[in-house]
Amino acid sequence: MAEVVRLTKVGKVGVIAVDNPPVNALSAAVREGLLAKLHSALAEPSIQALVLLGAGRTFIAGADIREFDSFDSSGGPDLNEINAAYETSPKPIVAAIHGTALGGGLEIALACHYRVGLARAQVGLPEVKLGLLPGAGGTQRLPRLIGAAAALPLIARGNFVPGPKAKELGILDQLIEGDVQAGAVSFAEELVARNAPLKRIRDLAAKAEPRLFADFRKEMAREAKGFFAPWKCIDCVELTTTTPFDEGLRRERALFRECLASKQAKAQIHVFFAEREVAKIPDVPRDTPVQPFAKAAVVGAGTMGGGIAMCFANAGIPVTVLEVNREALERGLAVVARNYAGTVARGRLTQAEMDRRMALIQGTTDYAALADADFLIEAVFEEMEIKREVFRRLGQVAKPTAILASNTSTLDIDAMAAESGRPRQFIGTHFFSPANVMRLLEVVRGAQSSRATIATAMELGRKLGKVAVLVGNCDGFVGNRMLAPYVREAEFLLEEGALPQQIDKVFVEFGLAMGPFTMGDLAGVDVGWRIEKRRRQTRSKNLRTSYLVDKIAERGRHGQKTGAGWYRYESGSRQPLPDPEVERIVVEHAREIGLARRPISDEEIFKRCFYPLINEGVKCLEEGMAIRASDIDIIYVNGYGMPAYLGGPMWQAEVIGLRAIHDDIRRFQDRHGGYWEPAGLLSELAASSGRLRDWRR
Ligand code: 3H9
């Protein structure tokens, strides 16, 4: 078997190369190899200095995350032991970074005496994104090297630093060009030639302004709300200013273990792997040819159309936006310009960059101007007749190879595909609002979408910086379909005795960005109402329907945009305020339908709303609307304000227990009948103690 760590000699320099594809993760075998090769090199008198590098496309991307389930029994030496051996080596060691040096990979580089890298190298301590902290000295060495102020955000946010910035910060001693091994070897030879000192970061003192940590904790309050690891990261960095190195290292490891044992880390690691799984489509192999998309078109310059056009412009793809008339077009493009100007004003975009992006967006009122587009997305009003008409026109003008897509959030993709006359080149691309901000893209597979069309839409998502999830064609697709019963039960609970603020609080405390009524106000009460009215047309008369939303919407309470919905809003504020008027409407409505309101517990609210959402997710899975349970989690983490530390609804289902959920659903079925039928797959897995995450159709 090929060695995962090799030692070769270039003149006086020993080169230790880690070769453990795909990312040189620090598996037990690699850790063993790193120590063994160091000992060999130290014992070899002709070697005077060492270079540590990674074979393949990365340096070392960190600990082997797959070994974390058996952290103490995975075998091989501990990373801290390896780092100590490298740091105390009497021969100088240079880490040579040509790709990513992440987590434990950067930690070992920090234990080396010098670091050099290519401009395209990336370094970082992303452990926090896995619900962890750097547990092999990263929190103790990086602040000592570059100062606590610079190290804090890198460790607590986990962002990657490109080579030139790493040089500027002092993480890299030198940027090199060309072959990384050759550059690092001559750097090492020079160290030997001038008898350079062995720079050991552990011996440096970390400096920090007195207010640094208090200020940074304040800065992180919102973005790290509910998360465990970022706060522990900050604690660890603070230790460098108060505690000797060895004691700091011990405390860091204790906190690392605390994180590793947490539910949050398990959920976040699940999300990490789920994000990688989501791109894998069983019947669309990775090498499926992708059609080039040099030019795009968007029909509709409303909120969604404008946002989608911005996505293309942000990715450097020219896009033509079509509207029915000049006024609507100009209004839409003005909103786009205002959005960009806001980003410029906040200092997050240069004026020149804004100008470049605006220049990529062309407006038109003439369908003929869309003839050269490769990918055309419809984002008009959510009405089937209007959409059919758009696709009839697009089918006529688009070039023969073009792919047509609809941004519908609920309507039947196949009905539109039929209208376009090219169902094989038809697909759904469901963006989430605001389209230029939200990461999620549901790619909706039509009955006849070709593999190339699917592969192209998934690739487009990646190009636009989205997480694309392939779903099936059903009402609401996956995300909104699951949301429907959650919102339905929330409205029933209002009738039975709860108020919007009580229900929302339960879900905010659970960790969601907002509860169902704040979400309804944000999306527009009228929008949900319109969808509900359409669904009523096909709903069995035996099923309970709430008409409460009609009473809110009919009063013009359409949500944030009208200053009132399920809440009221002060002028210019997005803060939902409980409204006595809503309470009056709710109480009056309950009286009218003859329901005696009762106190409702937070536990009932949680189960009544969240369990049907899970149940619907399981139905999506068994019907093949989602490929795997973890895809559904990705949808909720990226598009529905569920924090990664909850892992997504399907992950949560297993945390709570499928059996417990199933039994509660049965109990609700006895009490409320109707909607409360457990999904067949849920019953099956509950009975067999099976796992959603292992289930495939
Ligand atoms: C740590 O270091 C803890 C220490 O501080 C303390 C210890 C005591 N392990 O992302 P890709 C797999 S925590 C195992 O598609 P890319 C990945 O699942 C670690 N597997 O490639 C995928 O598998 P598959 C801190 C890993 O080019 C394949 O490699 N480090 C690991 O788009 C390709 O991955 C991190 O958090 C791993 N560490 O991006 C870095 N990493 O083909 C995590 C990847 O079966 N990694 N895999 O689906 C990354 O950020 C990206 O993978 C990277 C490459 C940027 C490196």
Tab-separated table of N, CA and C in Angstrom, residues 51-116:
chain	number	residue	atom	x	y	z
A	51	VAL	N	11.320	20.273	5.146
A	51	VAL	CA	10.158	20.941	4.548
A	51	VAL	C	8.972	19.996	4.718
A	52	LEU	N	7.832	20.554	5.155
A	52	LEU	CA	6.611	19.750	5.280
A	52	LEU	C	5.631	20.237	4.228
A	53	LEU	N	5.142	19.346	3.392
A	53	LEU	CA	4.177	19.779	2.370
A	53	LEU	C	3.114	18.715	2.114
A	54	GLY	N	2.123	19.104	1.325
A	54	GLY	CA	1.042	18.184	0.995
A	54	GLY	C	1.113	17.813	-0.479
A	55	ALA	N	0.878	16.544	-0.785
A	55	ALA	CA	0.790	16.138	-2.185
A	55	ALA	C	-0.624	16.441	-2.669
A	56	GLY	N	-0.821	16.460	-3.984
A	56	GLY	CA	-2.169	16.713	-4.499
A	56	GLY	C	-2.532	18.179	-4.421
A	57	ARG	N	-3.850	18.459	-4.284
A	57	ARG	CA	-4.264	19.863	-4.437
A	57	ARG	C	-4.287	20.656	-3.135
A	58	THR	N	-4.104	19.987	-1.983
A	58	THR	CA	-4.141	20.757	-0.737
A	58	THR	C	-2.888	20.503	0.089
A	59	PHE	N	-2.663	21.387	1.055
A	59	PHE	CA	-1.653	21.107	2.084
A	59	PHE	C	-2.304	20.046	2.981
A	60	ILE	N	-2.689	20.359	4.182
A	60	ILE	CA	-3.412	19.411	5.043
A	60	ILE	C	-4.699	20.132	5.438
A	61	ALA	N	-5.852	19.497	5.142
A	61	ALA	CA	-7.125	20.214	5.363
A	61	ALA	C	-7.670	20.010	6.771
A	62	GLY	N	-6.864	19.445	7.664
A	62	GLY	CA	-7.304	19.350	9.058
A	62	GLY	C	-7.427	17.925	9.538
A	63	ALA	N	-7.942	17.801	10.747
A	63	ALA	CA	-8.177	16.471	11.313
A	63	ALA	C	-9.129	15.717	10.395
A	64	ASP	N	-9.120	14.408	10.497
A	64	ASP	CA	-10.054	13.610	9.709
A	64	ASP	C	-11.402	13.626	10.426
A	65	ILE	N	-12.323	14.380	9.868
A	65	ILE	CA	-13.608	14.602	10.558
A	65	ILE	C	-14.342	13.275	10.756
A	66	ARG	N	-14.102	12.338	9.842
A	66	ARG	CA	-14.815	11.053	9.964
A	66	ARG	C	-14.345	10.239	11.165
A	67	GLU	N	-13.202	10.622	11.731
A	67	GLU	CA	-12.699	9.879	12.901
A	67	GLU	C	-13.244	10.436	14.217
A	68	PHE	N	-13.993	11.537	14.156
A	68	PHE	CA	-14.383	12.198	15.403
A	68	PHE	C	-15.308	11.359	16.284
A	69	ASP	N	-16.035	10.419	15.654
A	69	ASP	CA	-16.913	9.567	16.460
A	69	ASP	C	-16.105	8.692	17.414
A	70	SER	N	-14.866	8.443	17.015
A	70	SER	CA	-14.019	7.584	17.859
A	70	SER	C	-12.720	8.322	18.159
A	71	PHE	N	-12.875	9.553	18.636
A	71	PHE	CA	-11.714	10.438	18.814
A	71	PHE	C	-10.611	9.797	19.655
A	72	ASP	N	-10.997	9.132	20.755
A	72	ASP	CA	-9.977	8.607	21.654
A	72	ASP	C	-9.497	7.214	21.282
A	73	SER	N	-10.203	6.581	20.349
A	73	SER	CA	-9.804	5.208	20.049
A	73	SER	C	-9.373	5.049	18.595
A	74	SER	N	-9.120	6.199	17.917
A	74	SER	CA	-8.796	6.095	16.495
A	74	SER	C	-7.349	5.652	16.277
A	75	GLY	N	-6.548	5.592	17.356
A	75	GLY	CA	-5.156	5.149	17.222
A	75	GLY	C	-4.261	6.267	16.729
A	76	GLY	N	-2.985	6.004	16.628
A	76	GLY	CA	-2.037	7.029	16.165
A	76	GLY	C	-1.776	8.054	17.253
A	77	PRO	N	-0.680	8.781	17.119
A	77	PRO	CA	-0.343	9.788	18.134
A	77	PRO	C	-1.309	10.966	18.101
A	78	ASP	N	-1.402	11.662	19.216
A	78	ASP	CA	-2.241	12.854	19.300
A	78	ASP	C	-1.567	13.993	18.530
A	79	LEU	N	-2.401	14.857	17.957
A	79	LEU	CA	-1.853	15.986	17.183
A	79	LEU	C	-0.967	16.889	18.029
A	80	ASN	N	-1.335	17.077	19.284
A	80	ASN	CA	-0.508	17.938	20.144
A	80	ASN	C	0.887	17.350	20.327
A	81	GLU	N	0.943	16.027	20.364
A	81	GLU	CA	2.243	15.371	20.516
A	81	GLU	C	3.094	15.617	19.260
A	82	ILE	N	2.437	15.502	18.105
A	82	ILE	CA	3.150	15.730	16.839
A	82	ILE	C	3.634	17.175	16.766
A	83	ASN	N	2.724	18.081	17.095
A	83	ASN	CA	3.082	19.498	17.013
A	83	ASN	C	4.264	19.815	17.937
A	84	ALA	N	4.237	19.241	19.134
A	84	ALA	CA	5.335	19.490	20.077
A	84	ALA	C	6.646	18.950	19.506
A	85	ALA	N	6.561	17.785	18.867
A	85	ALA	CA	7.781	17.190	18.297
A	85	ALA	C	8.337	18.072	17.172
A	86	TYR	N	7.464	18.605	16.325
A	86	TYR	CA	7.923	19.471	15.232
A	86	TYR	C	8.480	20.781	15.806
A	87	GLU	N	7.761	21.320	16.782
A	87	GLU	CA	8.177	22.626	17.314
A	87	GLU	C	9.531	22.530	18.028
A	88	THR	N	9.763	21.416	18.721
A	88	THR	CA	11.012	21.311	19.489
A	88	THR	C	12.143	20.684	18.669
A	89	SER	N	11.862	20.407	17.396
A	89	SER	CA	12.917	19.821	16.550
A	89	SER	C	14.154	20.730	16.547
A	90	PRO	N	15.331	20.135	16.696
A	90	PRO	CA	16.539	20.971	16.655
A	90	PRO	C	16.914	21.395	15.231
A	91	LYS	N	16.291	20.749	14.232
A	91	LYS	CA	16.544	21.156	12.840
A	91	LYS	C	15.379	22.024	12.377
A	92	PRO	N	15.653	23.100	11.666
A	92	PRO	CA	14.551	23.982	11.255
A	92	PRO	C	13.554	23.271	10.336
A	93	ILE	N	12.279	23.561	10.556
A	93	ILE	CA	11.233	22.960	9.703
A	93	ILE	C	10.424	24.083	9.057
A	94	VAL	N	10.218	23.956	7.754
A	94	VAL	CA	9.455	24.945	6.987
A	94	VAL	C	8.187	24.270	6.459
A	95	ALA	N	7.019	24.852	6.755
A	95	ALA	CA	5.779	24.341	6.162
A	95	ALA	C	5.621	25.024	4.808
A	96	ALA	N	5.368	24.234	3.772
A	96	ALA	CA	5.245	24.774	2.415
A	96	ALA	C	3.803	24.594	1.961
A	97	ILE	N	3.080	25.715	1.861
A	97	ILE	CA	1.622	25.628	1.660
A	97	ILE	C	1.258	26.046	0.232
A	98	HIS	N	0.773	25.102	-0.554
A	98	HIS	CA	0.403	25.446	-1.941
A	98	HIS	C	-1.113	25.494	-2.110
A	99	GLY	N	-1.855	24.832	-1.210
A	99	GLY	CA	-3.326	24.818	-1.307
A	99	GLY	C	-3.917	25.202	0.030
A	100	THR	N	-4.902	24.414	0.477
A	100	THR	CA	-5.544	24.776	1.747
A	100	THR	C	-4.802	24.168	2.937
A	101	ALA	N	-4.503	25.020	3.920
A	101	ALA	CA	-3.954	24.564	5.211
A	101	ALA	C	-5.012	24.940	6.236
A	102	LEU	N	-5.798	23.945	6.639
A	102	LEU	CA	-6.960	24.266	7.469
A	102	LEU	C	-6.937	23.475	8.771
A	103	GLY	N	-7.533	24.051	9.792
A	103	GLY	CA	-7.693	23.354	11.062
A	103	GLY	C	-6.377	22.760	11.527
A	104	GLY	N	-6.408	21.456	11.840
A	104	GLY	CA	-5.197	20.772	12.298
A	104	GLY	C	-4.038	20.931	11.327
A	105	GLY	N	-4.343	21.178	10.044
A	105	GLY	CA	-3.291	21.387	9.043
A	105	GLY	C	-2.550	22.689	9.297
A	106	LEU	N	-3.304	23.748	9.577
A	106	LEU	CA	-2.634	25.014	9.893
A	106	LEU	C	-1.957	24.899	11.263
A	107	GLU	N	-2.594	24.129	12.146
A	107	GLU	CA	-2.007	24.001	13.484
A	107	GLU	C	-0.609	23.370	13.415
A	108	ILE	N	-0.459	22.386	12.556
A	108	ILE	CA	0.880	21.775	12.452
A	108	ILE	C	1.835	22.755	11.752
A	109	ALA	N	1.319	23.517	10.805
A	109	ALA	CA	2.168	24.523	10.147
A	109	ALA	C	2.635	25.574	11.167
A	110	LEU	N	1.765	25.870	12.130
A	110	LEU	CA	2.139	26.862	13.156
A	110	LEU	C	3.163	26.284	14.140
A	111	ALA	N	3.218	24.959	14.200
A	111	ALA	CA	4.223	24.332	15.063
A	111	ALA	C	5.579	24.257	14.354
A	112	CYS	N	5.555	24.438	13.017
A	112	CYS	CA	6.821	24.494	12.278
A	112	CYS	C	7.498	25.840	12.569
A	113	HIS	N	8.768	25.943	12.247
A	113	HIS	CA	9.477	27.187	12.606
A	113	HIS	C	9.242	28.315	11.614
A	114	TYR	N	8.952	27.944	10.366
A	114	TYR	CA	8.688	28.944	9.322
A	114	TYR	C	7.582	28.421	8.409
A	115	ARG	N	6.902	29.357	7.738
A	115	ARG	CA	5.843	28.993	6.799
A	115	ARG	C	6.002	29.809	5.514
A	116	VAL	N	6.000	29.113	4.395
A	116	VAL	CA	6.003	29.812	3.112
A	116	VAL	C	4.810	29.285	2.310
